[in-house]
Coordinates of C-alpha atoms in Angstrom, one line a residue:
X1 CA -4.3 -115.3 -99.6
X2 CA -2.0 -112.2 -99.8
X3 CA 1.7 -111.7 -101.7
X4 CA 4.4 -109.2 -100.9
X5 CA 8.0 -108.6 -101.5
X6 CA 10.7 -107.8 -98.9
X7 CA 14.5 -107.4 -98.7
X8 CA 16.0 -108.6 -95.8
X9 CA 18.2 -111.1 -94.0
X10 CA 16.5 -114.2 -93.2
X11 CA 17.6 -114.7 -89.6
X12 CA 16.2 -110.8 -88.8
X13 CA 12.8 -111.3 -90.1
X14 CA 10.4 -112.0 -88.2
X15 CA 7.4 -114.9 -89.6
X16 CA 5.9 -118.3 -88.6
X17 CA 8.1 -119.5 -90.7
X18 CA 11.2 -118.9 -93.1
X19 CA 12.1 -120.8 -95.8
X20 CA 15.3 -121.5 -97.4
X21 CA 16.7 -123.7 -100.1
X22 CA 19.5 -126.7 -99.5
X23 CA 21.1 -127.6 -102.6
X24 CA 22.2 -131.8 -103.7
X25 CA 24.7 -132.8 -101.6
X26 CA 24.4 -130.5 -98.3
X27 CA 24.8 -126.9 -100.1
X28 CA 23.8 -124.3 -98.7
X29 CA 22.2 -121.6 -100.5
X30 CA 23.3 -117.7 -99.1
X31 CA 20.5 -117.1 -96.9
X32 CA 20.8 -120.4 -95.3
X33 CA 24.3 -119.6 -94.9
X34 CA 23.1 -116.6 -93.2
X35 CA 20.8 -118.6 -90.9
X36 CA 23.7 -121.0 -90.3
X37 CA 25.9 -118.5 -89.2
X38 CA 23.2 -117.1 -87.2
X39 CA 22.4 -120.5 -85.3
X40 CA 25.9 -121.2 -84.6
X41 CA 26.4 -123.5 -87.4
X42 CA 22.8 -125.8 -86.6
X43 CA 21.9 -126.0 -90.4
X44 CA 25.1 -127.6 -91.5
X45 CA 25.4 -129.3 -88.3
X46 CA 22.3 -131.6 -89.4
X47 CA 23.3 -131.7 -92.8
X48 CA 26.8 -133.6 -92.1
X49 CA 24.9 -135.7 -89.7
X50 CA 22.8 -137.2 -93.0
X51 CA 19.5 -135.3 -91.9
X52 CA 19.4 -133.0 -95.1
X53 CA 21.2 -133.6 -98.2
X54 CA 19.2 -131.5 -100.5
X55 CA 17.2 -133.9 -102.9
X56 CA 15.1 -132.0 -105.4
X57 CA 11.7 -131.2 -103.1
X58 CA 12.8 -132.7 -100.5
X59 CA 11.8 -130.7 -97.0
X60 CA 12.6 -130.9 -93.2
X61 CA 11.0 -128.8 -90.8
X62 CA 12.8 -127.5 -87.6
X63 CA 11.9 -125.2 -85.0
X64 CA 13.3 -122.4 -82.6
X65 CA 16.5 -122.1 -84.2
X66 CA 18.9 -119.6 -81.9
X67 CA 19.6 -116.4 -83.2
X68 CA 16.6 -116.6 -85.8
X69 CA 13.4 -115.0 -85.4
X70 CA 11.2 -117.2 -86.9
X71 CA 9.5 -119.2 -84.7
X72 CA 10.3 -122.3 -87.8
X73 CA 12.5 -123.2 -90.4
X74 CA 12.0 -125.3 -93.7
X75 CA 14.9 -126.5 -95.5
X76 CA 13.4 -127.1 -99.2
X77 CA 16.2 -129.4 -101.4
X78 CA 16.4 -127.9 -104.7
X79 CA 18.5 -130.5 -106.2
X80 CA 21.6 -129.7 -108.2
X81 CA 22.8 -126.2 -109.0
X82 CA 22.0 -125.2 -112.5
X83 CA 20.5 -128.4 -114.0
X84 CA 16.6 -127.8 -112.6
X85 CA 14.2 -127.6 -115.5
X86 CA 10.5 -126.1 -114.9
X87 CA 9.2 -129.1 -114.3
X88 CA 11.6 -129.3 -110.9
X89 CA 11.1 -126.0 -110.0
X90 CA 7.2 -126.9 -110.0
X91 CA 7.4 -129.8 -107.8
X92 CA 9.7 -128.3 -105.6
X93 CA 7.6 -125.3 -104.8
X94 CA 4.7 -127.9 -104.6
X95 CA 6.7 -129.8 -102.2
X96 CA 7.3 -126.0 -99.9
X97 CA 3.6 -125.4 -99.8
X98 CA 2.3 -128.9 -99.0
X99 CA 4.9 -128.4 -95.7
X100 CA 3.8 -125.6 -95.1
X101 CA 0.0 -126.4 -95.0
X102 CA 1.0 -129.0 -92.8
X103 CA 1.9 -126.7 -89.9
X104 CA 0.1 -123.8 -88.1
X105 CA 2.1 -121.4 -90.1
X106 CA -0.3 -118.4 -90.7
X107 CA 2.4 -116.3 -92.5
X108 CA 5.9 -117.6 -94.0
X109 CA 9.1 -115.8 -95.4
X110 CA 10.1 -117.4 -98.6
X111 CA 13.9 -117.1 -99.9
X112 CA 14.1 -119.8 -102.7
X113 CA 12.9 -117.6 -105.2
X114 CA 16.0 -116.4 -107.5
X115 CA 18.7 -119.4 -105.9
X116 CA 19.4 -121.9 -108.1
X117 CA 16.0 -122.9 -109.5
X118 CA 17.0 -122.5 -113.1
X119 CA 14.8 -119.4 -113.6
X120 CA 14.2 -116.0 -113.0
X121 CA 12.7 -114.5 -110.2
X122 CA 9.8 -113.3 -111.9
X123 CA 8.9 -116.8 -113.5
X124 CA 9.5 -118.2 -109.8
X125 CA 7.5 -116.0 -107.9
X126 CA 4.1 -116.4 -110.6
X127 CA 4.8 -120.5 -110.1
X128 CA 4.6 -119.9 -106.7
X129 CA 1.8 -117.7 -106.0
X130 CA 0.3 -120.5 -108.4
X131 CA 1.4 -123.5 -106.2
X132 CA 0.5 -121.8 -103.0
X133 CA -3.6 -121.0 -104.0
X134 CA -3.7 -124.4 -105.4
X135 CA -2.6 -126.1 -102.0
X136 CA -4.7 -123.7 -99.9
X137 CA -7.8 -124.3 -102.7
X138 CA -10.9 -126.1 -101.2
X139 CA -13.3 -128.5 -103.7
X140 CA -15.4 -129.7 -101.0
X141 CA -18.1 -126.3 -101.0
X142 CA -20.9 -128.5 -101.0
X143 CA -20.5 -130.8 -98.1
X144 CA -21.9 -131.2 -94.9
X145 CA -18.6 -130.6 -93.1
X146 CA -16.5 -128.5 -95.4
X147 CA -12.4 -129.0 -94.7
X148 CA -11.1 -126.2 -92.4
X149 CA -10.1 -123.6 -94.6
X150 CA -6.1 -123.4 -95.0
X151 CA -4.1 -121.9 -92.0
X152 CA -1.4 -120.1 -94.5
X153 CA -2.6 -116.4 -95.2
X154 CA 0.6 -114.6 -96.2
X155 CA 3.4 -115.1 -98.5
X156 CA 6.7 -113.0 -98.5
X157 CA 8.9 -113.6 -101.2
X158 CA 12.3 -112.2 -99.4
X159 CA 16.2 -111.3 -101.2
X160 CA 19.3 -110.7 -99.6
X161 CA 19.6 -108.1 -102.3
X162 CA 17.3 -105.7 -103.3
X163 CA 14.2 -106.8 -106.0
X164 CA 13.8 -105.9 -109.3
X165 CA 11.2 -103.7 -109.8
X166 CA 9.5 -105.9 -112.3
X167 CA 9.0 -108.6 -109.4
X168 CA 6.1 -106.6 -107.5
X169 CA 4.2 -106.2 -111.2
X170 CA 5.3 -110.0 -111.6
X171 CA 3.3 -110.4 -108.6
X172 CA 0.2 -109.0 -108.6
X173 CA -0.7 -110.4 -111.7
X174 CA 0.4 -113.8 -110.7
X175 CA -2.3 -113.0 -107.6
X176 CA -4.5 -111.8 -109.6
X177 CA -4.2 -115.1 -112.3
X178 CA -4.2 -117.3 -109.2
X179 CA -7.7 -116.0 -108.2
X180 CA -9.3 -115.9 -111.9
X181 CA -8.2 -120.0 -111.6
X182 CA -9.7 -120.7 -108.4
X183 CA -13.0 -118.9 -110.3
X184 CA -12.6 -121.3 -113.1
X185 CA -11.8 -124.3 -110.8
X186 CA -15.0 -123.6 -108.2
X187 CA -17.3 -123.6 -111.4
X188 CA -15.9 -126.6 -113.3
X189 CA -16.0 -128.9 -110.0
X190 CA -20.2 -127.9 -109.3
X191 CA -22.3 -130.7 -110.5
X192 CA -24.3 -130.2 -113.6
X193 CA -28.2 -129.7 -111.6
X194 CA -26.3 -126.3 -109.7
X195 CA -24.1 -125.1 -112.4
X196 CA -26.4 -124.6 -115.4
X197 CA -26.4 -122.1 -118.5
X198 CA -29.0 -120.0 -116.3
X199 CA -26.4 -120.5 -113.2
X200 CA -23.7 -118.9 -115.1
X201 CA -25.2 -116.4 -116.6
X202 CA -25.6 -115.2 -113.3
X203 CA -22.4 -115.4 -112.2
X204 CA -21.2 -113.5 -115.7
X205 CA -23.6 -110.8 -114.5
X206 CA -22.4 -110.8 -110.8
X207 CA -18.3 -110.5 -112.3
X208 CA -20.1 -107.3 -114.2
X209 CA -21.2 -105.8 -111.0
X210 CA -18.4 -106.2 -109.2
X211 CA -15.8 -105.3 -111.5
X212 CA -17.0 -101.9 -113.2
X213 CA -15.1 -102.5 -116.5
X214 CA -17.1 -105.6 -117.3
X215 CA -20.4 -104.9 -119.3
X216 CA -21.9 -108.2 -119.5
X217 CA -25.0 -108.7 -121.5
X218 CA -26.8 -112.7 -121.9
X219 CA -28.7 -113.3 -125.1
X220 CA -31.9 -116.0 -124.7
X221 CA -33.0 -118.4 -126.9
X222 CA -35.7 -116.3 -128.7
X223 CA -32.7 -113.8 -129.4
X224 CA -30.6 -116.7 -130.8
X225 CA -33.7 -117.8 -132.9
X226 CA -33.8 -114.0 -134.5
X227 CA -29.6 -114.5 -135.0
X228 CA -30.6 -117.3 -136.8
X229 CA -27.9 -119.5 -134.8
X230 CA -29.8 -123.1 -136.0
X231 CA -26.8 -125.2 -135.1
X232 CA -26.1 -124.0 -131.6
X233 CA -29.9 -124.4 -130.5
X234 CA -29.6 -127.9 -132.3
X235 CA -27.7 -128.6 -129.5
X236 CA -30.3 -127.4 -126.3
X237 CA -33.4 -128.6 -128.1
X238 CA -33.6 -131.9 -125.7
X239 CA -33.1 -130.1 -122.7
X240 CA -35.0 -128.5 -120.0
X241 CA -32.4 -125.4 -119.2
X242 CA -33.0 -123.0 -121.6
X243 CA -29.6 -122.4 -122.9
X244 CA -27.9 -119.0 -122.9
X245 CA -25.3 -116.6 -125.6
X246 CA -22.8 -114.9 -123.0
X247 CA -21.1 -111.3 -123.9
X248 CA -18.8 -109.6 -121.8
X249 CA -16.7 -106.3 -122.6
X250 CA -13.6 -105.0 -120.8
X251 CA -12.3 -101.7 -122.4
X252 CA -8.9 -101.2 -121.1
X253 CA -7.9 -99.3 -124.2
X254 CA -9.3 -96.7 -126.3
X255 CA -12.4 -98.1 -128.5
X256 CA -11.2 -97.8 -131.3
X257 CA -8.4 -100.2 -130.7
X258 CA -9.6 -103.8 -131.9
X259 CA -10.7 -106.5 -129.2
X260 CA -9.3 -110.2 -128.5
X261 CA -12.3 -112.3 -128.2
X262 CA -12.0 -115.2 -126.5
X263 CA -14.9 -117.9 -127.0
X264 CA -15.5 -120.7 -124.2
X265 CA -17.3 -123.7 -124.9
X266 CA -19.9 -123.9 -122.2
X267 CA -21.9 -127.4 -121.9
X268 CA -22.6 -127.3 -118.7
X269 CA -23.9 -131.3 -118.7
X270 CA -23.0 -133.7 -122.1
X271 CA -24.6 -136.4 -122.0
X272 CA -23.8 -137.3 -125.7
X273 CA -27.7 -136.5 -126.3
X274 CA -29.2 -139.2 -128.7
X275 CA -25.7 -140.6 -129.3
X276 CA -25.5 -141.1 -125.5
X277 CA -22.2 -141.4 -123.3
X278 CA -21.3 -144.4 -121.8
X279 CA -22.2 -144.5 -118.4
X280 CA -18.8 -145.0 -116.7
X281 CA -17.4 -141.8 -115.8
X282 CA -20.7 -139.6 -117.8
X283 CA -20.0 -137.4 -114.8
X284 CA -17.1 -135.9 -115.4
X285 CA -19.0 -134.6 -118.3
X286 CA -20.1 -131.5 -115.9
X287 CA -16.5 -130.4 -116.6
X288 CA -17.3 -129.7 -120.4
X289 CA -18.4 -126.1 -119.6
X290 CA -14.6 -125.2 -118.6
X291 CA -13.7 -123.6 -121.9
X292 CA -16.6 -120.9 -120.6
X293 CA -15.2 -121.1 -116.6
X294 CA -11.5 -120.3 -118.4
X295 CA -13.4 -117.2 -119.9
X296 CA -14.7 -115.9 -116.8
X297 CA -11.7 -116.5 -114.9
X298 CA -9.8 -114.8 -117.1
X299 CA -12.2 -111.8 -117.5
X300 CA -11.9 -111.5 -114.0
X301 CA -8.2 -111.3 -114.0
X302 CA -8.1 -108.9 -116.7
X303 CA -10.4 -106.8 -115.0
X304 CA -8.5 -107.1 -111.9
X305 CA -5.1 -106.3 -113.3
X306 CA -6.6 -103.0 -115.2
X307 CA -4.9 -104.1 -118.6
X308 CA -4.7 -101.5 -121.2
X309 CA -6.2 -103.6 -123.6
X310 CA -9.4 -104.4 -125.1
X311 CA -11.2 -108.1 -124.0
X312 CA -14.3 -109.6 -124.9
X313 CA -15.5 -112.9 -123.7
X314 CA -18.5 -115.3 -125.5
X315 CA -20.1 -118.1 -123.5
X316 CA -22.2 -120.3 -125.6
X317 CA -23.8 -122.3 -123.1
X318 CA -26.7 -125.3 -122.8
X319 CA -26.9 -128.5 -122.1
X320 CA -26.7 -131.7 -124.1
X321 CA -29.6 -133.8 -123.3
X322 CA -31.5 -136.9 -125.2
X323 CA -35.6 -136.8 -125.0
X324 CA -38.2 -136.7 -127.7
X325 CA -37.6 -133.2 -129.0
X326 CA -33.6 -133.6 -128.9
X327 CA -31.6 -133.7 -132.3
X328 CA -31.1 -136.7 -134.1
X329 CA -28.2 -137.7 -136.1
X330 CA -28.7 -137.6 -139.5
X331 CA -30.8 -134.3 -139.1
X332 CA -29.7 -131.0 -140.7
X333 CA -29.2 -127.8 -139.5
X334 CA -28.3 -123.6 -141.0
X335 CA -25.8 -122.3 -139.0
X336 CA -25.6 -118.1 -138.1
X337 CA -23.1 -118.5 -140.9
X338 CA -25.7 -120.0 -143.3
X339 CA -23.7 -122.9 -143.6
X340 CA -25.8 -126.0 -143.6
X341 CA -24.5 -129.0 -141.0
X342 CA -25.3 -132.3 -141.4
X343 CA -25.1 -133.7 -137.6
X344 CA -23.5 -137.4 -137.6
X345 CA -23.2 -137.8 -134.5
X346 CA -24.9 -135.1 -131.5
X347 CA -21.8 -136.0 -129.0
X348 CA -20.0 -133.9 -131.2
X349 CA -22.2 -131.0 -129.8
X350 CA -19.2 -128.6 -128.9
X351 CA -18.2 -127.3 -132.3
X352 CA -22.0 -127.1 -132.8
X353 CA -22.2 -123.7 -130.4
X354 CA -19.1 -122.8 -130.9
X355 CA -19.8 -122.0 -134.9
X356 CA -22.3 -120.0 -134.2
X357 CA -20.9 -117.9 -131.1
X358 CA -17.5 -117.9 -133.8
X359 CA -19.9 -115.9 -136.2
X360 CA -21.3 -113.9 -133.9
X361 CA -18.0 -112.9 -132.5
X362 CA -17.6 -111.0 -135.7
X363 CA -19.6 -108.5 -134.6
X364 CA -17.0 -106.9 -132.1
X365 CA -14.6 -106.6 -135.3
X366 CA -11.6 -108.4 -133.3
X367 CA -7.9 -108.4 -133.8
X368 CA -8.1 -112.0 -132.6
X369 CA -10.3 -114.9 -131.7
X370 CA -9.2 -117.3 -129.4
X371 CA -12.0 -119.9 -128.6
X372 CA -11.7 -122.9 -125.6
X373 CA -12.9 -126.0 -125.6
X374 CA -12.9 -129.6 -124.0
X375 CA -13.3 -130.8 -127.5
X376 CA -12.1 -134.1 -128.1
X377 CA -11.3 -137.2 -126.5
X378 CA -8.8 -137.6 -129.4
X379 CA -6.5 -134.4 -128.2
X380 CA -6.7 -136.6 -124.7
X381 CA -5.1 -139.7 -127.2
X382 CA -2.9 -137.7 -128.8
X383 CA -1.5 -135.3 -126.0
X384 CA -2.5 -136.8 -122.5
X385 CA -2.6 -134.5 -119.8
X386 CA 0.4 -132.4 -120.0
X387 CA -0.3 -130.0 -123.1
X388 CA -3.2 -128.8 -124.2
X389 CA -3.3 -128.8 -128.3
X390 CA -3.6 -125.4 -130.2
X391 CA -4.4 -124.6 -133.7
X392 CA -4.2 -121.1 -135.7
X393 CA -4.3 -120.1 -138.9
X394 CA -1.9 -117.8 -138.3
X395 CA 1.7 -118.5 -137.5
X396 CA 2.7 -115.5 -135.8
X397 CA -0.6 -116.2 -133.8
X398 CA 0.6 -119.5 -132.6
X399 CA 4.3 -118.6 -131.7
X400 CA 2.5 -116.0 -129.4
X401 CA 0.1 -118.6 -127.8
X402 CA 3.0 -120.8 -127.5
X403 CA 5.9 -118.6 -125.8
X404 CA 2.8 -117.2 -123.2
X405 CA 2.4 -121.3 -122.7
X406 CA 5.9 -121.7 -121.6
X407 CA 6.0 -118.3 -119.7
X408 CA 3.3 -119.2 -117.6
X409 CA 3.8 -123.3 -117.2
X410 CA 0.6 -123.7 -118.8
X411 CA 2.1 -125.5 -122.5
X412 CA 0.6 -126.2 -125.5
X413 CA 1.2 -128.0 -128.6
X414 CA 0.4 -126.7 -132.2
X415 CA -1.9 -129.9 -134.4
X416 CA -1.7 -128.9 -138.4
X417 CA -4.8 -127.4 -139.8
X418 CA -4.4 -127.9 -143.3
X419 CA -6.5 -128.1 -146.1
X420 CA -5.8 -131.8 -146.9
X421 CA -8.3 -133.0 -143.8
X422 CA -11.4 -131.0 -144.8
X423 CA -12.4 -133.4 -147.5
X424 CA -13.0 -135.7 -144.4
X425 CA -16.2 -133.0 -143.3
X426 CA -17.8 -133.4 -146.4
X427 CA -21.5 -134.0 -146.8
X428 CA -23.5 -135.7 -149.7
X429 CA -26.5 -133.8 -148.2
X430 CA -25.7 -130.8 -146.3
X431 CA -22.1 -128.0 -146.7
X432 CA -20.7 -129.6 -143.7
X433 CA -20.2 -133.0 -141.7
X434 CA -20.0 -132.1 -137.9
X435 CA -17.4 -135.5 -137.6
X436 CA -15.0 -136.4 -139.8
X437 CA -14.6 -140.1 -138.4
X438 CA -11.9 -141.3 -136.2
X439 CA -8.7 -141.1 -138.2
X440 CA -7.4 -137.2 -136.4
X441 CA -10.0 -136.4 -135.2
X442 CA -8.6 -133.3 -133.1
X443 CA -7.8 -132.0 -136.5
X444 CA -11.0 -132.7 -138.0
X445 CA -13.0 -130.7 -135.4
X446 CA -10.2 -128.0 -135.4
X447 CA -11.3 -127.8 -139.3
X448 CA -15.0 -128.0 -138.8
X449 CA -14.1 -124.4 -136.7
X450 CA -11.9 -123.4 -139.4
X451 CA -15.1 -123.0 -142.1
X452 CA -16.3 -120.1 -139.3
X453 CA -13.3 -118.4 -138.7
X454 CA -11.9 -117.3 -142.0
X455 CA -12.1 -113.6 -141.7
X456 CA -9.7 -112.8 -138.8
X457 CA -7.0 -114.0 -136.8
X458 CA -8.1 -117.2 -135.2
X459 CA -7.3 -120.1 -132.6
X460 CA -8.4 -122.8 -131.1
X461 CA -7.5 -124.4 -127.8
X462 CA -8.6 -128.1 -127.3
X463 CA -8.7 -128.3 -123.1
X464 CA -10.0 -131.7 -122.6
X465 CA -7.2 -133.7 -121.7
X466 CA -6.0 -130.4 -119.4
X467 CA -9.1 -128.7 -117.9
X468 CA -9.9 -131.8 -114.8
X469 CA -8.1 -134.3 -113.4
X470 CA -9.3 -137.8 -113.0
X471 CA -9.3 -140.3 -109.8
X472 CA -8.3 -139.4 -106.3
X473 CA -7.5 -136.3 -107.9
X474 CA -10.3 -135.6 -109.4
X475 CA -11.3 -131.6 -110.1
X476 CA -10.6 -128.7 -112.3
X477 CA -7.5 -127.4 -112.7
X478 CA -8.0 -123.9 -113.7
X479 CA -5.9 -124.5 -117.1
X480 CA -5.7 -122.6 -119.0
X481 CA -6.3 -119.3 -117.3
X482 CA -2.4 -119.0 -116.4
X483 CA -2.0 -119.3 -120.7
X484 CA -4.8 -117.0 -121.7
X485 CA -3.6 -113.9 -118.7
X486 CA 0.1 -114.6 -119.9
X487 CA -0.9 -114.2 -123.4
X488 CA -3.0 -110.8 -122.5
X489 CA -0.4 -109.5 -120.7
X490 CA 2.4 -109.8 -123.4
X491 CA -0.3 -108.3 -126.1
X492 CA -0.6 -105.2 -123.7
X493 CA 3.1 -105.3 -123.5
X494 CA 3.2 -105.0 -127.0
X495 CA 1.0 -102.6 -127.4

């Protein structure tokens, strides 16, 4: 799908389709005034007659207005002036670009950007190139008869008065987010017998020849062994798929300036191994390998916006499978870190490879580490499926993380790391517990992380109540790419 920005007067430009906002009670916005005046009054003429009163995301399609070029007009309600919140704004542009999917629109003029919505332009425009991929997004790769791909190619966000120059930048790495996401999304929704740890190691590799600042390198287990990472090949030893360490490096900045590292969990199937799943729902469990599709989506957005900053990302990835040579609980294992673990329970796999690819990630000498994980069905509990939860052990860290979460719609909610949990990880036989028991145990995992983490800035992201969506809407969701680029692009802001 392609984005621009134009200045013009709605009734002059020519499209499939223009689109213009209608405020509560019959308002017109100024460039549906200007297409009123144009069509001899037709817009307000329907509004007095009750056809339009402007409810928040509300829409009515109408077509061959006189004295309007385009060949259709949408009226979007945007609800009352001044009292819409993000979450309106969101579901009104969700509501402009289910519409317009509905028609044969291939192009469409969009002038609801900077009227009324509560925001600026620039955080309008982003949640809109985001609502419009989602809504033209396909999940269905892998059937027979594939849905017909989405008829809407071309977005123009249009002014009466001339943009801000900041809009077009705005843009193209909203585009560029949007297309990291659908990345992310296409590999969370494949099931776990396509998209293994040898699958996406090839598609790391592939994003390293196509995007020439992307060095990707993939570790195997025989390198791991030499690493000495003991807890993360814990975790592979009952399966078949050999399991994989992924590196990739994006130098947007000199060398010497210090990397963030980002660190995605990357089970590609979790079964619970020898503390097996339940059945019901077991495969959803091919979306615990989104922390890792977050990483590559947002590699590939980096690399697409050329930010003058330094990235690395670390997929840990294997699968979590039960069989004779699989880890048992009660069994003990040496980390990279030469911590010993004492695994109570092998569903609690995740922090397992992440330890060790946390240790490793050392090795880059970062300025921060930022790892991704569906971790715990306790941050599900705790959080639902609106915020994903965040802990540092830095405040400054956190703030960051959590203004780039409001920036980009993608929110998070900082969990306490302190000390006072740790005594639940303790071990009569081992320097660790991988569980802490039920009682927080989002926090206890977060803490678990913590013992691996204490020489540089660190967070972690807990995705699992945010990275897939459940029932008739069942797929990835991209989150939190949107987060991760934000946060990116206000480091290279900073910098």
């Amino acid at each position: 799908m392609e984005f621009s920005i134009k200045q013009g007067s709605p009734e002059k430009l020519k499209s499939d389709c223009v689109v213009v906002g209608v405020f509560d009670g019959g308002k017109l916005s100024k460039a549906a005034q200007a297409l009123d005046k144009a069509a001899k009054h037709a817009l307000s003429d329907l509004i007095a007659r009750g056809d339009m009163n402007g409810q928040s995301a509300s829409t009515l399609l109408l077509h061959k207005l006189p004295g309007v070029a385009a060949e259709r007009v949408l009226l979007v309600g945007l609800g009352k002036a001044g009292e819409l919140n993000s979450k309106s704004t969101v579901e009104i542009l969700g509501a402009t670009f289910k519409a317009l999917n509905a028609t044969p629109a291939k192009d469409a003029v969009l002038y609801i950007v900077d009227e009324g919505t509560g925001k600026d332009a620039a955080w309008v425009v982003r949640q809109a190139v985001f609502a419009a991929a989602e809504q033209a997004f396909r999940a269905d790769g892998m059937k027979s008869k594939p849905a017909k791909a989405a008829t809407l190619k071309h977005i123009i966000f249009a002014s009466l008065e001339k943009p801000a120059a900041a809009l077009k930048s705005a843009l193209d790495q909203a585009a560029a987010t949007a297309r990291g996401m659908e990345l992310t999304k296409t590999l969370g929704n494949l099931p776990g017998n396509v998209c293994t740890p040898t699958y996406l190691a090839a598609k790391a590799l592939a994003l390293g020849k196509s995007h020439k600042g992307i060095k990707t390198t993939v570790l195997e287990e025989k390198d791991m062994q030499k690493l000495g990472m003991g807890s993360f090949l814990s975790v592979t030893r009952g399966s078949e798929q050999p399991a994989k360490l992924i590196t990739m490096e994006y130098y947007g900045a000199a060398k010497t300036q210090k990397p963030i590292v980002l660190v995605g969990k990357g089970i590609t199937f979790d079964t619970g191994g020898i503390s097996l799943k339940p059945g019901a729902e077991m495969d959803e469990m091919k979306y615990d390998m989104c922390g890792a599709a977050s990483v590559l989506g947002t590699m590939q957005a980096v690399a697409e916006m050329g930010l003058k900053l330094n990235v690395v990302g670390v997929i840990p990835t294997c699968e979590n499978m039960p069989s004779g040579k699989a880890t048992k609980p009660g069994d003990i294992v040496t980390s990279m870190s030469g911590q010993t673990i004492e695994i109570l329970n092998t569903d609690a796999e995740g922090r397992l490879i992440l330890c060790d690819a946390l240790t490793y990630s050392k090795k880059f000498n970062p300025d921060t580490v930022i790892d991704i994980a569906t971790l715990t069905g306790a941050c599900v509990i705790a959080l639902g499926h609106v915020a994903s939860g965040m802990f540092a052990n830095e405040d400054k860290l956190a703030d960051e993380l959590i203004a780039a979460g409001e920036q980009s719609h993608d929110r998070i909610w900082q969990l306490p790391l302190w000390d006072d949990y740790q005594p639940l990880l303790d071990s009569n036989f081992a320097d660790i517990a991988n569980i802490g028991g039920r009682a927080g145990g989002t926090i206890t995992a977060a803490c678990f992380l913590a013992r691996f983490t204490k020489e540089y800035r660190w967070a972690h992201l807990d995705i699992a109540g945010t990275a897939w969506l459940s029932g008739k809407q069942k797929g990835a969701t991209g989150r939190p790419v949107p987060l991760l680029t934000q946060y990116l692009i206000n480091r290279t802001a900073s910098k």
